[in-house]
């Protein structure tokens, strides 16, 4: 039972355009969401997060949107750069019910930004 | 800066061998995690620990065990390695329920 789903295995965009990566979740207890970026042969690095009390969080070129009613979040990268080419993982946590920080990850989306 | 290190970047072992993967973090984090990453499956939690000598099973603990004797060190043990344990293994740590920080990963191949 996949509680966090990234239904697009891959995405290709042109440099300078917007990249939109999507993530759906099923567990209504999730109240904290994160995006991680992973280059080959490296560990994932934290990118941006959002609490369920917000519907948007922005950090430079990266913005995460949360739609709680649809149980959907998305990561927008504007403008996309070739260095953004990586695998992006969405993750969710139920902070109110657990203080261990256990995360549930999606399958990942491979983003390719073409020069 | 948080630093999470893993003992090996690449490891090749034979079926049936006992394998130890070591992870060390330098930020006094309470929580430590072991994941494996496989194509199309994302990161799956094997075990985690929220304190010294404490451990909890994750989603796929079968065939693995862990040890946390010191706060900074979390070891993953494959008692008898099998070919289906060939994977990328990632260690992470976090302060309470905060963001997890990952090590560089160990690419394990079991022949």
PDB file of C-alpha atoms in Angstrom, chain A residues 35-84:
ATOM      1  CA  UNK A  35      11.009  17.344  -0.995  1.00  0.00           C
ATOM      2  CA  UNK A  36      14.464  15.839  -1.379  1.00  0.00           C
ATOM      3  CA  UNK A  37      16.775  15.976  -4.358  1.00  0.00           C
ATOM      4  CA  UNK A  38      19.180  13.178  -5.204  1.00  0.00           C
ATOM      5  CA  UNK A  39      22.087  13.098  -7.620  1.00  0.00           C
ATOM      6  CA  UNK A  40      23.499   9.734  -8.741  1.00  0.00           C
ATOM      7  CA  UNK A  41      25.937   8.172  -6.261  1.00  0.00           C
ATOM      8  CA  UNK A  42      25.019  10.727  -3.572  1.00  0.00           C
ATOM      9  CA  UNK A  43      22.576  10.724  -0.682  1.00  0.00           C
ATOM     10  CA  UNK A  44      19.339  12.740  -0.904  1.00  0.00           C
ATOM     11  CA  UNK A  45      19.566  16.370   0.176  1.00  0.00           C
ATOM     12  CA  UNK A  46      16.723  18.296   1.743  1.00  0.00           C
ATOM     13  CA  UNK A  47      15.180  20.872  -0.573  1.00  0.00           C
ATOM     14  CA  UNK A  48      12.034  22.367   0.914  1.00  0.00           C
ATOM     15  CA  UNK A  49       9.227  21.466   3.299  1.00  0.00           C
ATOM     16  CA  UNK A  50       5.690  22.510   4.131  1.00  0.00           C
ATOM     17  CA  UNK A  51       3.481  22.083   7.156  1.00  0.00           C
ATOM     18  CA  UNK A  52      -0.195  21.216   6.749  1.00  0.00           C
ATOM     19  CA  UNK A  53      -1.164  24.569   8.278  1.00  0.00           C
ATOM     20  CA  UNK A  54       0.149  26.246   5.123  1.00  0.00           C
ATOM     21  CA  UNK A  55      -0.735  25.868   1.474  1.00  0.00           C
ATOM     22  CA  UNK A  56       2.427  27.354   0.015  1.00  0.00           C
ATOM     23  CA  UNK A  57       6.078  27.668   0.909  1.00  0.00           C
ATOM     24  CA  UNK A  58       8.669  29.392  -1.217  1.00  0.00           C
ATOM     25  CA  UNK A  59      12.469  29.305  -1.190  1.00  0.00           C
ATOM     26  CA  UNK A  60      14.169  31.029  -4.088  1.00  0.00           C
ATOM     27  CA  UNK A  61      13.386  29.177  -7.297  1.00  0.00           C
ATOM     28  CA  UNK A  62      11.540  26.430  -5.427  1.00  0.00           C
ATOM     29  CA  UNK A  63       7.911  26.592  -4.325  1.00  0.00           C
ATOM     30  CA  UNK A  64       5.864  23.813  -2.779  1.00  0.00           C
ATOM     31  CA  UNK A  65       2.065  23.902  -2.926  1.00  0.00           C
ATOM     32  CA  UNK A  66      -0.162  21.794  -0.699  1.00  0.00           C
ATOM     33  CA  UNK A  67      -3.802  20.979  -1.445  1.00  0.00           C
ATOM     34  CA  UNK A  68      -5.040  19.129   1.634  1.00  0.00           C
ATOM     35  CA  UNK A  69      -8.524  18.436   0.324  1.00  0.00           C
ATOM     36  CA  UNK A  70      -7.051  16.717  -2.720  1.00  0.00           C
ATOM     37  CA  UNK A  71      -4.185  15.175  -0.718  1.00  0.00           C
ATOM     38  CA  UNK A  72      -1.822  16.526  -3.316  1.00  0.00           C
ATOM     39  CA  UNK A  73       1.373  18.525  -3.283  1.00  0.00           C
ATOM     40  CA  UNK A  74       3.558  19.854  -6.023  1.00  0.00           C
ATOM     41  CA  UNK A  75       7.041  21.289  -6.363  1.00  0.00           C
ATOM     42  CA  UNK A  76       7.563  24.130  -8.819  1.00  0.00           C
ATOM     43  CA  UNK A  77      11.037  25.042 -10.014  1.00  0.00           C
ATOM     44  CA  UNK A  78      11.249  28.350 -11.842  1.00  0.00           C
ATOM     45  CA  UNK A  79      13.350  28.891 -13.865  1.00  0.00           C
ATOM     46  CA  UNK A  80      14.682  25.365 -14.342  1.00  0.00           C
ATOM     47  CA  UNK A  81      18.424  24.966 -14.736  1.00  0.00           C
ATOM     48  CA  UNK A  82      20.495  22.035 -16.052  1.00  0.00           C
ATOM     49  CA  UNK A  83      21.938  21.594 -12.546  1.00  0.00           C
ATOM     50  CA  UNK A  84      18.424  20.787 -11.337  1.00  0.00           C
TER      51      UNK A  84
END
